[in-house]
CSV table of C-alpha atoms in Angstrom, one decimal:
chain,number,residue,atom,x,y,z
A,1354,UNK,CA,-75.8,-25.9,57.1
A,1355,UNK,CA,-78.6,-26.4,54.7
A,1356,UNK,CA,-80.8,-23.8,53.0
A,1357,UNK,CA,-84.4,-24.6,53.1
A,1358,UNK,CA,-85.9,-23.7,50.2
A,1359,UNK,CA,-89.3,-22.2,50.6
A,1360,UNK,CA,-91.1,-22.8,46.9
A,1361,UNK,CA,-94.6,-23.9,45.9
A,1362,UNK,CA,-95.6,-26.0,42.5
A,1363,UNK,CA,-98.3,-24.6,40.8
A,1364,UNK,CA,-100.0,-27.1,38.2
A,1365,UNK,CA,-102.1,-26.1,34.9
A,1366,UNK,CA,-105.0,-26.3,36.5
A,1367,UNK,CA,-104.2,-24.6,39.4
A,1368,UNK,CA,-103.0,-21.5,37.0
A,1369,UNK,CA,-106.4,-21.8,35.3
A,1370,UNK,CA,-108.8,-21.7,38.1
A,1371,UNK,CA,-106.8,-18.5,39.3
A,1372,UNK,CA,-107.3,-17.0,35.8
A,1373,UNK,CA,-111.0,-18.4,35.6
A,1374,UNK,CA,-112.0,-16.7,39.0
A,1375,UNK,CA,-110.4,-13.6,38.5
A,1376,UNK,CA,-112.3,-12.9,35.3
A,1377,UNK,CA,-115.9,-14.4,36.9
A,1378,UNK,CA,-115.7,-13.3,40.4
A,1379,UNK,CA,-113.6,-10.2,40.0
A,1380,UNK,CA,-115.5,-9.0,36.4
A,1381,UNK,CA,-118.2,-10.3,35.6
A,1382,UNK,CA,-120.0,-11.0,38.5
A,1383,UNK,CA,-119.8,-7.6,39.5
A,1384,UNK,CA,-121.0,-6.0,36.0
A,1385,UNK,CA,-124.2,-8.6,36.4
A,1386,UNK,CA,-124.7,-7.0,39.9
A,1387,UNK,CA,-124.6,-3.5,38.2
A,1388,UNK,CA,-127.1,-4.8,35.1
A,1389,UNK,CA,-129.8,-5.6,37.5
A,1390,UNK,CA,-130.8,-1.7,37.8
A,1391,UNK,CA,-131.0,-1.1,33.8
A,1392,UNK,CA,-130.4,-4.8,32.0
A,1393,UNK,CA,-132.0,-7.2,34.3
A,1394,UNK,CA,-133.0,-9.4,31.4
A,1395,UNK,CA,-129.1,-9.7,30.6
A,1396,UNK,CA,-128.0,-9.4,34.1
A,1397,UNK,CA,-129.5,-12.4,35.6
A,1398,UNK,CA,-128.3,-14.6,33.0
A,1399,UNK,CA,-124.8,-13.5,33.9
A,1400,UNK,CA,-125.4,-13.7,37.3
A,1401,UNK,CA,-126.2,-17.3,36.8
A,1402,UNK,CA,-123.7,-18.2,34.4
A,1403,UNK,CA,-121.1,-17.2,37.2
A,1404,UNK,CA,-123.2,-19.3,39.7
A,1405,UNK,CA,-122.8,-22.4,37.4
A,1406,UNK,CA,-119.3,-21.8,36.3
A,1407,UNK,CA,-118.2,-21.5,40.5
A,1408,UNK,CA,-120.2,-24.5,41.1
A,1409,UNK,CA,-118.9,-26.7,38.6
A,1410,UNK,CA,-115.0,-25.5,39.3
A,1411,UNK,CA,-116.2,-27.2,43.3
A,1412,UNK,CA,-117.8,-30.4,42.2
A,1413,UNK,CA,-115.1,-31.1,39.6
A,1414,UNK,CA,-112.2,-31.1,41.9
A,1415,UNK,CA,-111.4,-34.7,43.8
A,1416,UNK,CA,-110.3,-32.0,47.0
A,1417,UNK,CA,-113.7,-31.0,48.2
A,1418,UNK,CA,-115.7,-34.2,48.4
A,1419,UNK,CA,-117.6,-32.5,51.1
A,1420,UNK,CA,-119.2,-29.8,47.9
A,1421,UNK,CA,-120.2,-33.5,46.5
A,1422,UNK,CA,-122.7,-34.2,49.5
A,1423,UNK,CA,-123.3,-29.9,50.3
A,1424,UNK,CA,-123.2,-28.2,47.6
A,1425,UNK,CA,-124.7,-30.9,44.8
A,1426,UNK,CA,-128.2,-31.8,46.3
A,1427,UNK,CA,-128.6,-28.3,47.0
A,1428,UNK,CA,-128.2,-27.5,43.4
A,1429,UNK,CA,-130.0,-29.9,42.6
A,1430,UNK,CA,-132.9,-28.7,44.2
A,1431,UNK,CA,-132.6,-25.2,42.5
A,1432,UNK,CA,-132.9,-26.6,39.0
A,1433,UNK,CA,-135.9,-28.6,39.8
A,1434,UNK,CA,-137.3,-25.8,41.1
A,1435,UNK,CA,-136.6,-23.4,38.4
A,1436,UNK,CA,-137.3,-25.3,35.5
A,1437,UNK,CA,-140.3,-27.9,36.9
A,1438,UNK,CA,-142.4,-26.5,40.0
A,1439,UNK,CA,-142.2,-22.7,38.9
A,1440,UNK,CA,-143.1,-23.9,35.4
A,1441,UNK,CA,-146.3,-26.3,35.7
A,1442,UNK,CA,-147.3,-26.0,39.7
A,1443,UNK,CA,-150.6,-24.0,39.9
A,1444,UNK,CA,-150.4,-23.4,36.1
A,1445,UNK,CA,-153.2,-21.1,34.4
A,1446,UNK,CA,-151.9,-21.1,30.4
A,1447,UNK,CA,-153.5,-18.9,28.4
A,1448,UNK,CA,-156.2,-17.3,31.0
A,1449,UNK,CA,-159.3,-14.9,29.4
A,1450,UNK,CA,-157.7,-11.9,29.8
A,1451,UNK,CA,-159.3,-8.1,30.4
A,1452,UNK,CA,-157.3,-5.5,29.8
A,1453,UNK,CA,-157.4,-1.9,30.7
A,1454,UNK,CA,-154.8,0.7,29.3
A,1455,UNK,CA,-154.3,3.7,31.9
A,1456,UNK,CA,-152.8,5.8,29.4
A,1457,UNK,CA,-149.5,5.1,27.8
A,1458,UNK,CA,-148.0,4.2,31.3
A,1459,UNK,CA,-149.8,2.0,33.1
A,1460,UNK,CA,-152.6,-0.5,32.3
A,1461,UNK,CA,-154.9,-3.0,34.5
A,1462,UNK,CA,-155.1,-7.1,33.6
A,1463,UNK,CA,-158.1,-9.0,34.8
A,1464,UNK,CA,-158.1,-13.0,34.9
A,1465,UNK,CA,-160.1,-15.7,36.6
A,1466,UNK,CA,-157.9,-17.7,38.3
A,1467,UNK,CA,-159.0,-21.6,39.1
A,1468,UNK,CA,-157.4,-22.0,42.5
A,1469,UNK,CA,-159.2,-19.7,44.0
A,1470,UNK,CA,-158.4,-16.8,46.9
A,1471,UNK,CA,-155.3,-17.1,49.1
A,1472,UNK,CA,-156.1,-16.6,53.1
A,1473,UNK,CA,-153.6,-13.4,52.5
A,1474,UNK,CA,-153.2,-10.3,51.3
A,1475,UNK,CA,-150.8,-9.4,47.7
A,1476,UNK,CA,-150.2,-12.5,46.4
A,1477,UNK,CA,-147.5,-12.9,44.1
A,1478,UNK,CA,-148.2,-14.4,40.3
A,1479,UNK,CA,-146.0,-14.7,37.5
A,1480,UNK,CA,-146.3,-14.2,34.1
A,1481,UNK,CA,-144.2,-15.0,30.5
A,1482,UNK,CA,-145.9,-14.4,27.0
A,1483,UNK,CA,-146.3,-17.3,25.1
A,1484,UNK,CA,-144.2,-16.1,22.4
A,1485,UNK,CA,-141.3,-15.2,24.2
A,1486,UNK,CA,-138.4,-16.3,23.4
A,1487,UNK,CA,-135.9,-18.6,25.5
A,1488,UNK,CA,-134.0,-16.2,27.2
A,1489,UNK,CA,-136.9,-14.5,28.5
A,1490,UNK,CA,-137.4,-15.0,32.4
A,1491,UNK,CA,-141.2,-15.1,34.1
A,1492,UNK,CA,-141.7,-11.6,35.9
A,1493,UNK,CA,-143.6,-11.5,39.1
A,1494,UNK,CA,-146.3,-9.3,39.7
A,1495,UNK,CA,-148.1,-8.2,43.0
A,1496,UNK,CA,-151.7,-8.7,43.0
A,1497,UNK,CA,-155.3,-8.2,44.3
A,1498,UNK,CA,-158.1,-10.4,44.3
A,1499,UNK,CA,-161.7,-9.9,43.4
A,1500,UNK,CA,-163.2,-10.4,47.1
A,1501,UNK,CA,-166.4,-9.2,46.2
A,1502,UNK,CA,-167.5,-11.4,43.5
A,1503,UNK,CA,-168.5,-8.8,40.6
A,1504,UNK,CA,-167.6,-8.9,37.4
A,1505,UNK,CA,-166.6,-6.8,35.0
A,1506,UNK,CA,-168.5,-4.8,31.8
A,1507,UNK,CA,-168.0,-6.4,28.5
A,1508,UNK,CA,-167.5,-3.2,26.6
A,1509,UNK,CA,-165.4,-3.1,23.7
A,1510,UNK,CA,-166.2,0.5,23.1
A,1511,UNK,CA,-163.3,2.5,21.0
A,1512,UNK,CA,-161.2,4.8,22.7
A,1513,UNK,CA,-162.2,3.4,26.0
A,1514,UNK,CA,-158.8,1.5,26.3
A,1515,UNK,CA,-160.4,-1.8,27.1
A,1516,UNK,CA,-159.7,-5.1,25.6
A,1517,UNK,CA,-161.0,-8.3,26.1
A,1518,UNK,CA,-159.6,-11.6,24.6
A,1519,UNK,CA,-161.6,-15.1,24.6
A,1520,UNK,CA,-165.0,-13.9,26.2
A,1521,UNK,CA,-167.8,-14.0,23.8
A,1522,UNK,CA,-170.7,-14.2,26.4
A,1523,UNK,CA,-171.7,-11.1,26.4
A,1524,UNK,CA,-172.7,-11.7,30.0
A,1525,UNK,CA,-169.6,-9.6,31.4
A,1526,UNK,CA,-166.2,-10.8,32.9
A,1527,UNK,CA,-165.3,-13.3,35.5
A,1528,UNK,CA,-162.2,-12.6,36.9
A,1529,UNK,CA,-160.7,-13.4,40.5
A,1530,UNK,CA,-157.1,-11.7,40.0
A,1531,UNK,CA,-155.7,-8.5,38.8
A,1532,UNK,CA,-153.0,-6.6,38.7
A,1533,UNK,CA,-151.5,-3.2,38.0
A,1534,UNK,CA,-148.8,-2.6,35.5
A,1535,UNK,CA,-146.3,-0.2,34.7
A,1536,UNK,CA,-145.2,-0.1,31.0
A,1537,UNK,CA,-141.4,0.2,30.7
A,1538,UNK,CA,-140.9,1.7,27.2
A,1539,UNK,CA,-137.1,1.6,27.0
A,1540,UNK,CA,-135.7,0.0,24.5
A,1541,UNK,CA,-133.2,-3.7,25.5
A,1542,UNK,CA,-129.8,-3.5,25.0
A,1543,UNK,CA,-128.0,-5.8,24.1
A,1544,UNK,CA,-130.8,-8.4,22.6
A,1545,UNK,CA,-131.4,-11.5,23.5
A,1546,UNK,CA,-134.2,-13.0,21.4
A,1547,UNK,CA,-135.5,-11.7,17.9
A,1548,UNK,CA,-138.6,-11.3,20.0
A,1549,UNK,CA,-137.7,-9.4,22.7
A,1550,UNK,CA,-136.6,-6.1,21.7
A,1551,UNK,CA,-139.0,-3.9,23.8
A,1552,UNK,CA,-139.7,-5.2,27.5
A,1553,UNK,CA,-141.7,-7.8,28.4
A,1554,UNK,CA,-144.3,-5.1,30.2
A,1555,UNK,CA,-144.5,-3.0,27.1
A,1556,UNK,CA,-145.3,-6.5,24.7
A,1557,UNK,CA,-148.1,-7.1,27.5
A,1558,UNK,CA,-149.7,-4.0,26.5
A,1559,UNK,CA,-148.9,-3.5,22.6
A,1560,UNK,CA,-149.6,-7.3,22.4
A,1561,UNK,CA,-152.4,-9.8,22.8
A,1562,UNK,CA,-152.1,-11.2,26.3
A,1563,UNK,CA,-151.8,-14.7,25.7
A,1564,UNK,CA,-149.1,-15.5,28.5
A,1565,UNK,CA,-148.5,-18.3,31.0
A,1566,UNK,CA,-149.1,-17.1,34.4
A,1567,UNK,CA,-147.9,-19.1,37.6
A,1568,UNK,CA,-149.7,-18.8,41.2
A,1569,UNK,CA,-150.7,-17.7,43.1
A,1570,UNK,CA,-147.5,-17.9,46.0
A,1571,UNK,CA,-146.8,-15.8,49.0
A,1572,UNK,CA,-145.5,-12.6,48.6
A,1573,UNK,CA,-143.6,-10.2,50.9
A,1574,UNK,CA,-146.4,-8.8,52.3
A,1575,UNK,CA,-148.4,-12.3,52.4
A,1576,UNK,CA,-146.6,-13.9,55.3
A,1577,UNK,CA,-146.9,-10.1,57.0
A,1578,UNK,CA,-150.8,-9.9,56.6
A,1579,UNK,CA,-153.6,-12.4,57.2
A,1580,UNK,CA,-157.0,-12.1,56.7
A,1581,UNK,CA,-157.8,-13.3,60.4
A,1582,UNK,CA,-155.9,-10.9,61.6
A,1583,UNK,CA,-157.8,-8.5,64.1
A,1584,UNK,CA,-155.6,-6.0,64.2
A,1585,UNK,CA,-155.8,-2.6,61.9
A,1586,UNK,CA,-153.7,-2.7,59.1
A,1587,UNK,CA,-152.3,0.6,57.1
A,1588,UNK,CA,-151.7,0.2,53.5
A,1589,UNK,CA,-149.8,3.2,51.7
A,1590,UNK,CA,-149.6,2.3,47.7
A,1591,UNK,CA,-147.0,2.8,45.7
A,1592,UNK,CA,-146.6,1.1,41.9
A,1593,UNK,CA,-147.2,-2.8,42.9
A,1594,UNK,CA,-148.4,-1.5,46.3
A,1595,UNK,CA,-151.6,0.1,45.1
A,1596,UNK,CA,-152.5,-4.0,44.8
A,1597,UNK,CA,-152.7,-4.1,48.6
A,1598,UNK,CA,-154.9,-0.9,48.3
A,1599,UNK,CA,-157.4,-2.2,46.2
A,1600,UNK,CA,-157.1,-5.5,47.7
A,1601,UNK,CA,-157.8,-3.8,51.3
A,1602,UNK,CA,-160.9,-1.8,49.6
A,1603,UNK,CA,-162.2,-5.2,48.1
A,1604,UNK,CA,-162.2,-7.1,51.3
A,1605,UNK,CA,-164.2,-3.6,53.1
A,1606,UNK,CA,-166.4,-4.0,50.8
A,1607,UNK,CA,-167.1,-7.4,50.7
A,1608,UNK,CA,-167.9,-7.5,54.5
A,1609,UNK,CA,-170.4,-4.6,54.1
A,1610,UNK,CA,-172.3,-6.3,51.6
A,1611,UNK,CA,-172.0,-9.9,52.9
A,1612,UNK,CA,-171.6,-8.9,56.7
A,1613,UNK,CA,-170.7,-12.5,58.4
């Protein structure tokens, strides 16, 4: 009577992809889950450094010809997205900018955007300084939009914590979009760029705001709230959510001075 031997082969590669995912999937993708609270700008580039490294262990292998027709167009799509239509669709570069510092904190932008008002309420834009360096990611913003038209006092008065950048008129400021920012003063560890010591939020206010900024596109609240909506909506601000607030108060007043 015969003894069947029960035995698997193992080659090199099979030995390395074990190794490789226990280090990606078991480490480091968890420490990039854990960076997003405290080192986002480090954590997402982690995050996606796993994500290509799992991808490209698929593809690569002549046993899953079915990640060749899934799993490739699809990624496909995400690059094109993230490095063409985030980059140049509804571009603004270098907008006139108004800013207002509320305190150390917090501080107000002003711009005038040239594709006009969404049909929604907090639209989403984002922003990147021009200087940044590589590894710096756009940050998105909630916003509110200037419903009523008016513009803004051209005072450059000391102490008043206004600054305004490429306006010269003297006839005050046009602006369509603005947002409220908190100033996140902590200092980046570990580096990434010569550049980008300090967070991107506390360069926005230290800095001229020269910046790229992206939009508008649908936020979470956008596909929640239209404007030809008849029913009563409640807005309770919070950080970004004081943009609905001021949005909501924009939109009351515009239909008491222009009443349809």
């Amino acid at each position: 009577m015969k003894t069947e031997l029960k035995q698997m082969g193992l080659q090199v590669d099979d030995v390395f992809r074990m190794v490789e995912m226990t280090i990606f999937l078991c480490i480091l993708l968890p420490i990039s889950v854990r960076w997003f609270a405290s080192k986002w700008h480090a954590g997402i580039h982690l995050h996606r450094l796993v994500n290509l490294v799992y991808f490209v262990d698929i593809v690569r292998r002549h046993s899953h010809p079915h990640s060749w027709i899934l799993n490739t167009p699809v990624f496909a799509l995400y690059l094109f997205d993230k490095h063409v239509f985030t980059y140049f669709y509804k571009r603004n570069k270098s907008p006139a900018m108004k800013r207002i510092r509320l305190g150390q904190e917090f501080m107000v932008l002003y711009w005038d955007s040239p594709y006009g008002f969404t049909d929604t309420v907090g639209p989403d834009y984002s922003m990147l300084m021009n200087n940044s360096s590589l590894f710096e990611q756009k940050h998105v913003f909630t916003c509110f939009e200037n419903r009523s038209g008016r513009e803004l006092e051209d005072t450059n008065e000391e102490g008043d914590g206004a600054d305004t950048y490429e306006n010269e008129s003297g006839d005050g400021h046009k602006w369509t979009v603005g947002v409220v920012i908190r100033v996140f003063r902590r200092p980046r560890s570990p580096v990434l760029g010569a550049r980008d010591r300090v967070s991107h939020t506390q360069r926005m206010y230290d800095e001229e705001p020269l910046m790229l900024v992206t939009g508008p596109r649908q936020g979470e609240m956008s596909e929640m709230v239209r404007l030809t909506s008849s029913c009563a909506v409640a807005f309770s601000p919070s950080l970004s959510a004081i943009c609905h607030l001021i949005l909501c108060l924009f939109i009351t007043l515009a239909s008491l001075l222009c009443p349809p």
